[in-house]
Amino acid sequence: MRLSDYFLPTLKEAPREAEIVSHRLMLRAGMIKQQAAGIYSWLPLGLKVMRKVEQIVREEQNRAGAVEVLMPTIQSADLWRESGRYDDYGKEMLRIEDRHERPMLFGPTNEEMITDIFRSYVRSYKDLPLNLYHIQWKFRDEVRPRFGVMRGREFLMKDAYSFDIDEASSRAAYYRMFVSYLRTFDRLGVTAIPMRADTGPIGGDLSHEFLILADTGESEVFCHANMLSRAVPGSDVDYSNDALIAGIVEDWTSGYARTDEMHDNELWQEVAEDDRVQARGIEVGHIFHFGTKYSEPMGAKVAGPDGKDVPVQMGSYGIGPSRVVAALIEASHDDAGIIWPASVAPFDVSLINLRQGDEATDAACVTLHGDLMTSGLDVLYDDTDNRAGGKFALADLIGVPWQLIVGPRGLKEGKVELKNRASGEREEISMESARNVLETWRVDMRARYGG
Ligand code: 5CA
């Protein structure tokens, strides 16, 4: 992609109301534009990152056996009356009336609708287990939308819903989602720690939040140091082996890890002082097991092996891809800008032409651009006539993993400069070597994060 053909409306300075670094950087890097309080347009660079996050989430949901659907954003109030949540949800729910004066709402979550889909089609335990998910916009009229897309009113959510015949298989479904979340965040290039959580308005008896550690996180986090360095199961993890999956969950929940809401000071004192990590965290995922809370009032039943109908056991599993984009920035940036994990970076390489209009430099850039794209690398070619300093600052700001810098002086010696955004290391090398380094990196990244 040539920068001159792209739409990257960067800002010199972030508006003063942007309080946290991810919000400032997302505005400055032209990723999002605010349209109303807590409501944003996603501009090309931001959208590209969010789509990559979504795709990793989708692949790991599919791997764990969940099946994708797409439910509408607008729901009928009647469904929510059946579960009793229409009144409970209060002012957070955006209520709408259609032309026939029928009460509707913009979905804040989809337990009721998915239960309705289930009860319309599934009759027998033989069709279970079943896990259906979608990736769809939600609306919650938060009292205090803030921090940009971190706490928006309109936000993207992947929500999955599991259906099982009994408590034991429902727990196994919960554990599969738990493990798929470990894999998802690992592929997103961050450490997200699962912590015992409160169930809030979703309800239920078993719940974990997944938190990314960052100074600006809204939750206070207490955890054992060894929670930060546990090995994540590989892509070959066998989701059909319930005992294996339960074992992974047991291992991951054996150490102390709680947010302030669930913190237990007595248990905390049992953790050796040197192992105590007290930090702040951002909740990026939340999973719930709530049994028959929705299936019972909504009549979602299945016939068991003995022919008797029982209400189906359910759980729900959320991740917010739009929030994840901001959380990744909170976890990985420096004074110059964003440092994207390779798996979600909007481009792989920023190709910087130091003397646009110089025949030899332009030709070298065009060749490199073509070659790198042929090897499967996504390149943003800065072909503008901006000054070199401005081009470097832009490349640092948007945080693409590599910068390939081409200028007439280096070219005379057959050299280009390759800079690694994360480490800051620079190397003057031949065009051939630069291509090799980048191609090897691409292959390694695919192996490490490709799943
Ligand atoms: N139905 C359940 C699980 S599917 C549910 O709604 N869970 S939740 O309320 O915990 O939300 C799931 C995820 O959505 C959160 O972990 C977070 O990543 C994201 N999320 C929730 N509220 C917001 C918000 N206001 N802005 C951005 N993301 C949000």
Coordinates of C-alpha atoms and ligand atoms in Angstrom, one line a residue:
M1 CA 0.0 0.0 0.0
R2 CA 1.3 3.4 -1.0
L3 CA 0.8 6.0 1.8
S4 CA -0.2 8.5 -0.9
D5 CA -3.1 6.3 -1.8
Y6 CA -4.1 5.4 1.8
F7 CA -6.3 7.2 4.3
L8 CA -4.2 7.8 7.4
P9 CA -5.4 11.0 9.0
T10 CA -2.8 11.4 11.8
L11 CA -2.9 14.2 14.4
K12 CA 0.1 16.2 15.6
E13 CA -1.4 16.4 19.1
A14 CA -4.1 14.3 20.8
P15 CA -7.2 16.2 22.1
R16 CA -6.8 17.1 25.7
E17 CA -9.7 14.9 26.9
A18 CA -7.8 11.7 25.9
E19 CA -6.6 10.7 29.3
I20 CA -4.8 7.4 28.7
V21 CA -2.0 6.6 26.3
S22 CA -3.9 4.1 24.1
H23 CA -6.7 6.7 23.5
R24 CA -4.1 9.4 22.7
L25 CA -2.1 7.1 20.4
M26 CA -5.2 5.7 18.6
L27 CA -6.4 9.3 17.9
R28 CA -2.9 10.5 16.8
A29 CA -2.3 7.5 14.6
G30 CA -5.6 8.0 12.8
M31 CA -7.1 4.7 14.0
I32 CA -10.4 6.0 15.3
K33 CA -12.6 9.0 15.3
Q34 CA -15.1 9.9 18.0
Q35 CA -18.7 10.4 16.7
A36 CA -20.5 10.8 20.1
A37 CA -19.6 9.9 23.7
G38 CA -18.4 6.4 23.7
I39 CA -19.2 5.9 20.0
Y40 CA -16.4 5.7 17.4
S41 CA -15.7 5.3 13.7
W42 CA -12.9 2.9 12.9
L43 CA -10.5 4.4 10.3
P44 CA -8.5 2.1 8.0
L45 CA -5.5 1.6 10.3
G46 CA -7.6 0.9 13.4
L47 CA -9.9 -1.4 11.4
K48 CA -7.1 -3.4 10.1
V49 CA -5.8 -4.2 13.6
M50 CA -9.3 -4.9 14.9
R51 CA -10.0 -7.4 12.0
K52 CA -6.8 -9.2 12.8
V53 CA -7.8 -9.5 16.5
E54 CA -11.2 -10.7 15.4
Q55 CA -9.7 -13.3 13.1
I56 CA -7.4 -14.8 15.8
V57 CA -10.4 -14.9 18.2
R58 CA -12.5 -16.6 15.5
E59 CA -9.8 -19.2 14.7
E60 CA -9.4 -20.2 18.3
Q61 CA -13.1 -20.4 18.9
N62 CA -13.5 -22.7 15.9
R63 CA -10.5 -24.8 17.1
A64 CA -12.2 -25.3 20.4
G65 CA -15.4 -26.5 18.7
A66 CA -17.5 -23.4 18.7
V67 CA -19.6 -22.6 15.6
E68 CA -20.1 -19.1 14.3
V69 CA -23.5 -17.4 13.7
L70 CA -24.5 -13.8 13.4
M71 CA -27.4 -12.4 15.5
P72 CA -28.8 -8.9 14.9
T73 CA -27.9 -5.9 17.0
I74 CA -31.6 -5.0 17.5
Q75 CA -33.7 -7.3 19.7
S76 CA -37.3 -7.4 20.7
A77 CA -38.1 -6.5 24.3
D78 CA -40.4 -9.5 24.6
L79 CA -37.4 -11.9 24.7
W80 CA -35.9 -10.0 27.6
R81 CA -39.2 -10.0 29.5
E82 CA -39.1 -13.8 29.3
S83 CA -35.8 -14.0 31.3
G84 CA -36.9 -11.1 33.6
R85 CA -33.9 -9.0 32.5
Y86 CA -35.8 -6.3 30.6
D87 CA -36.5 -4.4 33.8
D88 CA -33.3 -5.5 35.7
Y89 CA -31.0 -4.1 33.1
G90 CA -32.0 -0.5 33.9
K91 CA -30.5 2.5 32.2
E92 CA -27.6 0.7 30.6
M93 CA -30.0 -0.7 28.0
L94 CA -30.7 1.5 25.0
R95 CA -34.4 1.1 24.5
I96 CA -35.9 1.8 21.1
E97 CA -39.5 1.9 19.8
D98 CA -40.3 1.0 16.2
R99 CA -43.0 2.6 14.0
H100 CA -45.6 0.2 15.4
E101 CA -44.7 1.3 18.9
R102 CA -43.2 -2.1 19.6
P103 CA -40.5 -1.9 22.3
M104 CA -37.1 -3.0 20.9
L105 CA -33.5 -2.6 22.2
F106 CA -30.0 -2.5 21.0
G107 CA -28.5 -5.7 22.4
P108 CA -26.0 -5.3 25.3
T109 CA -25.4 -9.1 25.2
N110 CA -27.3 -12.1 23.7
E111 CA -28.1 -14.8 26.3
E112 CA -31.9 -14.5 25.6
M113 CA -31.6 -14.5 21.8
I114 CA -29.3 -17.5 21.7
T115 CA -31.5 -19.4 24.1
D116 CA -34.4 -18.6 21.8
I117 CA -32.5 -20.0 18.8
F118 CA -31.6 -23.1 20.7
R119 CA -35.1 -23.8 21.9
S120 CA -36.4 -23.4 18.4
Y121 CA -34.3 -26.3 17.0
V122 CA -32.7 -28.5 19.5
R123 CA -34.7 -31.3 21.2
S124 CA -32.3 -34.0 22.2
Y125 CA -29.1 -34.6 24.2
K126 CA -27.7 -36.2 21.1
D127 CA -27.3 -32.8 19.5
L128 CA -25.1 -31.7 22.4
P129 CA -22.6 -30.4 23.3
L130 CA -23.2 -27.2 21.3
N131 CA -21.4 -23.9 21.4
L132 CA -22.6 -21.0 19.2
Y133 CA -20.8 -17.7 19.0
H134 CA -21.0 -14.4 17.1
I135 CA -18.9 -11.3 16.7
Q136 CA -21.2 -8.4 16.8
W137 CA -21.6 -4.8 18.0
K138 CA -23.1 -4.3 21.4
F139 CA -24.5 -1.2 23.1
R140 CA -24.4 -0.4 26.8
D141 CA -25.3 3.1 27.9
E142 CA -22.4 3.3 30.3
V143 CA -22.7 6.1 32.9
R144 CA -19.1 7.1 32.2
P145 CA -17.9 6.1 28.8
R146 CA -14.2 6.9 28.9
F147 CA -10.7 6.0 27.7
G148 CA -11.8 5.8 24.0
V149 CA -12.7 2.4 22.8
M150 CA -11.5 0.9 26.1
R151 CA -14.9 1.7 27.8
G152 CA -17.2 2.6 24.9
R153 CA -20.9 2.6 24.7
E154 CA -20.9 0.9 21.3
F155 CA -18.3 -1.9 21.2
L156 CA -17.5 -5.1 19.4
M157 CA -17.9 -8.3 21.4
K158 CA -17.3 -12.0 20.6
D159 CA -19.8 -13.8 22.7
A160 CA -20.1 -17.6 22.7
Y161 CA -22.8 -19.6 24.4
S162 CA -22.5 -23.3 25.4
F163 CA -25.3 -25.8 25.8
D164 CA -25.0 -29.1 27.6
I165 CA -27.1 -31.8 29.0
D166 CA -25.7 -31.8 32.6
E167 CA -23.5 -29.9 35.0
A168 CA -20.3 -32.0 34.3
S169 CA -20.4 -31.6 30.5
S170 CA -21.2 -27.9 31.0
R171 CA -18.1 -27.5 33.1
A172 CA -16.1 -29.3 30.4
A173 CA -17.5 -26.8 27.9
Y174 CA -16.4 -23.9 30.2
Y175 CA -12.9 -25.4 30.5
R176 CA -12.6 -25.6 26.7
M177 CA -13.4 -21.9 26.4
F178 CA -10.9 -21.2 29.3
V179 CA -8.2 -22.9 27.3
S180 CA -9.2 -21.3 24.0
Y181 CA -8.8 -17.9 25.8
L182 CA -5.3 -18.8 26.9
R183 CA -4.4 -19.6 23.3
T184 CA -6.2 -16.5 21.9
F185 CA -4.3 -14.0 24.1
D186 CA -1.0 -15.8 23.5
R187 CA -1.5 -15.5 19.8
L188 CA -2.4 -11.8 20.3
G189 CA 1.1 -11.4 21.7
V190 CA 0.1 -10.6 25.3
T191 CA -0.1 -12.2 28.7
A192 CA -3.6 -12.3 30.0
I193 CA -4.1 -13.8 33.4
P194 CA -7.3 -15.6 34.3
M195 CA -8.7 -14.5 37.7
R196 CA -11.7 -15.6 39.8
A197 CA -14.5 -13.2 39.1
D198 CA -17.8 -11.9 40.2
T199 CA -20.7 -12.8 37.9
G200 CA -22.6 -9.5 38.0
P201 CA -25.8 -9.2 35.9
I202 CA -24.9 -12.2 33.8
G203 CA -25.4 -14.5 36.8
G204 CA -24.0 -17.9 37.7
D205 CA -21.7 -19.6 40.1
L206 CA -18.4 -19.9 38.2
S207 CA -16.6 -17.1 36.4
H208 CA -13.2 -16.0 35.3
E209 CA -11.9 -12.7 34.0
F210 CA -8.9 -12.5 31.7
L211 CA -6.7 -9.4 32.5
I212 CA -3.9 -7.8 30.7
L213 CA -1.5 -6.1 33.1
A214 CA -1.1 -2.3 32.4
D215 CA -0.6 0.7 34.6
T216 CA -3.8 2.3 33.4
G217 CA -6.0 -0.8 34.1
E218 CA -9.3 -0.1 35.9
S219 CA -8.9 -3.2 38.2
E220 CA -6.4 -3.7 40.9
V221 CA -4.8 -7.1 40.5
F222 CA -3.2 -9.5 43.1
C223 CA -1.4 -12.5 41.7
H224 CA 1.4 -15.0 42.3
A225 CA 4.5 -14.2 40.2
N226 CA 4.4 -17.6 38.6
M227 CA 1.0 -16.7 36.9
L228 CA 3.0 -14.5 34.6
S229 CA 5.2 -17.1 33.1
R230 CA 3.0 -20.3 32.6
A231 CA 3.3 -22.2 29.3
V232 CA 0.3 -21.9 27.1
P233 CA -1.1 -25.0 25.4
G234 CA -0.1 -25.4 21.7
S235 CA -2.3 -25.4 18.7
D236 CA -2.4 -29.2 18.8
V237 CA -4.1 -29.2 22.2
D238 CA -6.7 -32.0 22.2
Y239 CA -10.1 -30.3 23.0
S240 CA -11.8 -33.7 22.8
N241 CA -9.9 -34.9 25.9
D242 CA -11.9 -33.5 28.9
A243 CA -9.5 -34.7 31.5
L244 CA -6.5 -33.1 29.8
I245 CA -8.4 -29.8 29.4
A246 CA -9.6 -29.8 33.0
G247 CA -6.0 -30.4 34.0
I248 CA -4.8 -27.3 32.1
V249 CA -7.5 -25.3 33.8
E250 CA -6.6 -26.7 37.2
D251 CA -2.9 -25.7 36.7
W252 CA -3.8 -22.2 35.6
T253 CA -6.2 -21.7 38.5
S254 CA -3.9 -23.2 41.2
G255 CA -2.0 -20.0 41.9
Y256 CA -3.5 -17.0 43.6
A257 CA -4.9 -14.5 41.0
R258 CA -7.7 -12.1 41.9
T259 CA -8.9 -8.7 41.2
D260 CA -9.8 -6.3 44.1
E261 CA -13.5 -7.4 43.9
M262 CA -12.6 -10.9 44.9
H263 CA -9.4 -10.3 46.8
D264 CA -9.0 -12.3 50.0
N265 CA -6.3 -10.9 52.3
E266 CA -5.9 -14.0 54.4
L267 CA -5.1 -16.2 51.3
W268 CA -2.9 -13.4 50.0
Q269 CA -0.8 -13.6 53.1
E270 CA -0.1 -17.2 52.3
V271 CA 1.8 -16.2 49.1
A272 CA 5.5 -15.6 49.9
E273 CA 6.2 -11.9 49.9
D274 CA 8.7 -12.1 47.0
D275 CA 6.1 -13.8 44.9
R276 CA 3.4 -11.2 45.3
V277 CA 2.6 -9.2 42.3
Q278 CA 0.3 -6.3 42.9
A279 CA -0.5 -4.4 39.7
R280 CA -3.3 -3.0 37.6
G281 CA -5.1 -4.8 34.8
I282 CA -7.5 -4.4 32.0
E283 CA -10.4 -7.0 31.7
V284 CA -10.3 -8.2 28.1
G285 CA -12.3 -11.4 28.5
H286 CA -14.9 -12.7 30.8
I287 CA -16.4 -16.2 31.0
F288 CA -19.5 -17.4 32.9
H289 CA -21.1 -20.7 33.8
F290 CA -24.7 -20.1 34.9
G291 CA -26.5 -23.4 34.5
T292 CA -30.2 -23.0 33.9
K293 CA -30.6 -19.3 34.7
Y294 CA -32.0 -18.6 31.2
S295 CA -33.0 -22.0 29.9
E296 CA -35.4 -22.6 32.8
P297 CA -37.6 -19.4 32.5
M298 CA -37.3 -19.5 28.7
G299 CA -38.2 -23.2 28.4
A300 CA -35.0 -24.4 26.6
K301 CA -35.2 -28.1 27.3
V302 CA -33.8 -31.2 25.8
A303 CA -34.7 -34.9 26.2
G304 CA -32.0 -36.8 28.1
P305 CA -31.0 -40.5 27.5
D306 CA -33.9 -41.6 29.7
G307 CA -36.4 -39.6 27.5
K308 CA -37.1 -37.0 30.2
D309 CA -36.9 -33.3 29.4
V310 CA -34.4 -31.3 31.4
P311 CA -33.5 -27.6 31.1
V312 CA -30.2 -27.2 29.2
Q313 CA -27.0 -26.1 31.1
M314 CA -25.5 -23.0 29.8
G315 CA -22.4 -20.8 29.9
S316 CA -21.4 -17.6 28.1
Y317 CA -18.0 -16.4 27.0
G318 CA -17.0 -12.8 26.0
I319 CA -14.0 -11.1 24.5
G320 CA -14.1 -7.5 23.4
P321 CA -12.0 -7.1 20.2
S322 CA -12.4 -3.3 20.2
R323 CA -11.2 -3.1 23.8
V324 CA -8.4 -5.6 23.1
V325 CA -6.9 -3.2 20.4
A326 CA -6.6 -0.4 23.1
A327 CA -5.4 -2.9 25.7
L328 CA -2.6 -4.1 23.4
I329 CA -1.4 -0.5 23.1
E330 CA -1.5 0.0 26.8
A331 CA 0.7 -3.0 27.2
S332 CA 3.1 -2.2 24.4
H333 CA 4.2 1.3 23.5
D334 CA 7.0 3.9 24.1
D335 CA 7.3 7.6 24.0
A336 CA 7.4 7.6 20.2
G337 CA 4.3 5.6 19.7
I338 CA 2.7 2.1 19.4
I339 CA 4.7 -1.1 19.3
W340 CA 2.4 -3.7 17.8
P341 CA 2.7 -7.4 18.5
A342 CA 3.6 -9.0 15.2
S343 CA 0.4 -11.0 14.9
V344 CA -1.9 -8.0 14.8
A345 CA 0.3 -5.3 13.4
P346 CA -1.5 -3.3 10.6
F347 CA 1.5 -3.8 8.3
D348 CA 4.7 -5.8 8.6
V349 CA 7.0 -3.2 7.2
S350 CA 7.1 0.6 6.8
L351 CA 9.1 1.3 3.7
I352 CA 10.6 4.7 3.9
N353 CA 11.8 6.6 0.9
L354 CA 14.2 9.3 2.1
R355 CA 14.4 11.2 -1.2
Q356 CA 11.1 10.9 -3.1
G357 CA 11.7 12.0 -6.7
D358 CA 15.3 10.7 -6.8
E359 CA 15.2 8.3 -9.7
A360 CA 17.5 5.6 -8.2
T361 CA 15.8 5.8 -4.7
D362 CA 12.3 5.6 -6.2
A363 CA 13.3 2.6 -8.3
A364 CA 14.8 0.7 -5.4
C365 CA 11.7 1.4 -3.3
V366 CA 9.4 0.2 -6.0
T367 CA 11.4 -3.0 -6.4
L368 CA 11.6 -3.7 -2.7
H369 CA 7.9 -3.0 -2.3
G370 CA 7.0 -5.5 -5.1
D371 CA 9.4 -8.1 -3.8
L372 CA 8.3 -7.9 -0.2
M373 CA 4.6 -8.2 -1.2
T374 CA 5.4 -11.2 -3.3
S375 CA 6.9 -12.9 -0.3
G376 CA 3.7 -12.3 1.6
L377 CA 4.7 -9.2 3.6
D378 CA 2.3 -6.4 4.0
V379 CA 4.1 -3.1 3.3
L380 CA 3.2 0.5 3.9
Y381 CA 5.3 2.4 1.4
D382 CA 5.8 6.0 2.5
D383 CA 6.1 7.6 -1.0
T384 CA 5.1 11.1 0.1
D385 CA 7.4 14.0 -0.2
N386 CA 7.4 14.7 3.5
R387 CA 10.8 15.3 5.2
A388 CA 12.7 12.3 6.6
G389 CA 12.1 13.3 10.2
G390 CA 8.4 13.3 9.7
K391 CA 8.5 9.9 8.0
F392 CA 10.5 8.4 10.9
A393 CA 8.1 9.9 13.4
L394 CA 5.1 8.5 11.5
A395 CA 6.6 5.0 11.3
D396 CA 7.4 5.0 15.0
L397 CA 3.9 6.3 15.8
I398 CA 2.0 3.6 13.9
G399 CA 4.3 0.9 15.4
V400 CA 4.8 -1.5 12.5
P401 CA 7.4 -4.1 13.4
W402 CA 10.0 -3.2 10.8
Q403 CA 11.2 0.0 9.1
L404 CA 13.1 -0.3 5.9
I405 CA 14.8 3.0 5.1
V406 CA 16.1 3.7 1.6
G407 CA 18.1 6.8 0.7
P408 CA 20.5 7.8 -2.1
R409 CA 23.6 7.8 0.1
G410 CA 23.2 4.2 1.3
L411 CA 22.2 3.0 -2.2
K412 CA 25.5 4.2 -3.6
E413 CA 27.1 1.5 -1.5
G414 CA 24.3 -0.9 -2.2
K415 CA 22.9 -0.6 1.3
V416 CA 19.5 0.1 2.9
E417 CA 18.8 0.5 6.6
L418 CA 16.6 -2.0 8.5
K419 CA 15.2 -0.9 11.9
N420 CA 13.3 -3.1 14.4
R421 CA 10.6 -1.0 16.0
A422 CA 10.5 -2.9 19.3
S423 CA 14.2 -3.2 20.0
G424 CA 15.2 0.0 18.2
E425 CA 18.1 -1.9 16.6
R426 CA 19.3 -0.6 13.2
E427 CA 21.4 -2.4 10.6
E428 CA 22.9 -1.2 7.3
I429 CA 22.6 -4.1 5.0
S430 CA 22.2 -5.0 1.3
M431 CA 18.8 -5.1 -0.2
E432 CA 19.2 -8.8 -0.6
S433 CA 19.9 -9.3 3.1
A434 CA 17.0 -7.1 4.1
R435 CA 14.7 -9.2 2.0
N436 CA 16.0 -12.3 3.7
V437 CA 15.8 -11.0 7.2
L438 CA 12.2 -10.0 6.6
E439 CA 11.2 -13.2 4.9
T440 CA 12.7 -15.3 7.6
W441 CA 10.9 -13.2 10.2
R442 CA 7.6 -13.7 8.4
V443 CA 8.0 -17.5 8.4
D444 CA 9.0 -17.5 12.1
M445 CA 6.0 -15.3 13.0
R446 CA 3.6 -17.5 11.1
A447 CA 5.0 -20.5 13.0
R448 CA 4.8 -18.8 16.3
Y449 CA 1.5 -17.0 16.0
G450 CA -0.2 -18.4 13.0
G451 CA -1.9 -21.1 15.0
Ligands
5CA1 N1 -22.6 -12.1 27.9 C1 -21.4 -12.1 28.6 C2 -20.3 -12.9 28.1 S1 -20.5 -13.3 26.4 C3 -20.9 -10.6 28.8 O1 -21.6 -9.8 28.3 N2 -19.8 -10.4 29.4 S2 -19.1 -9.0 29.7 O2 -20.0 -8.1 30.2 O3 -18.1 -9.3 30.7 O4 -18.4 -8.5 28.4 C4 -17.5 -9.3 27.7 C5 -16.3 -8.5 27.2 O5 -16.8 -7.4 26.4 C6 -15.5 -7.9 28.3 O6 -14.5 -8.8 28.8 C7 -14.8 -6.8 27.5 O7 -13.7 -7.3 26.8 C8 -15.9 -6.3 26.5 N3 -16.6 -5.1 27.0 C9 -17.6 -5.1 28.0 N4 -18.0 -3.8 28.2 C10 -17.3 -3.1 27.3 C11 -17.2 -1.7 27.0 N5 -18.1 -0.8 27.6 N6 -16.4 -1.2 26.1 C12 -15.5 -2.1 25.4 N7 -15.5 -3.4 25.7 C13 -16.4 -3.9 26.6

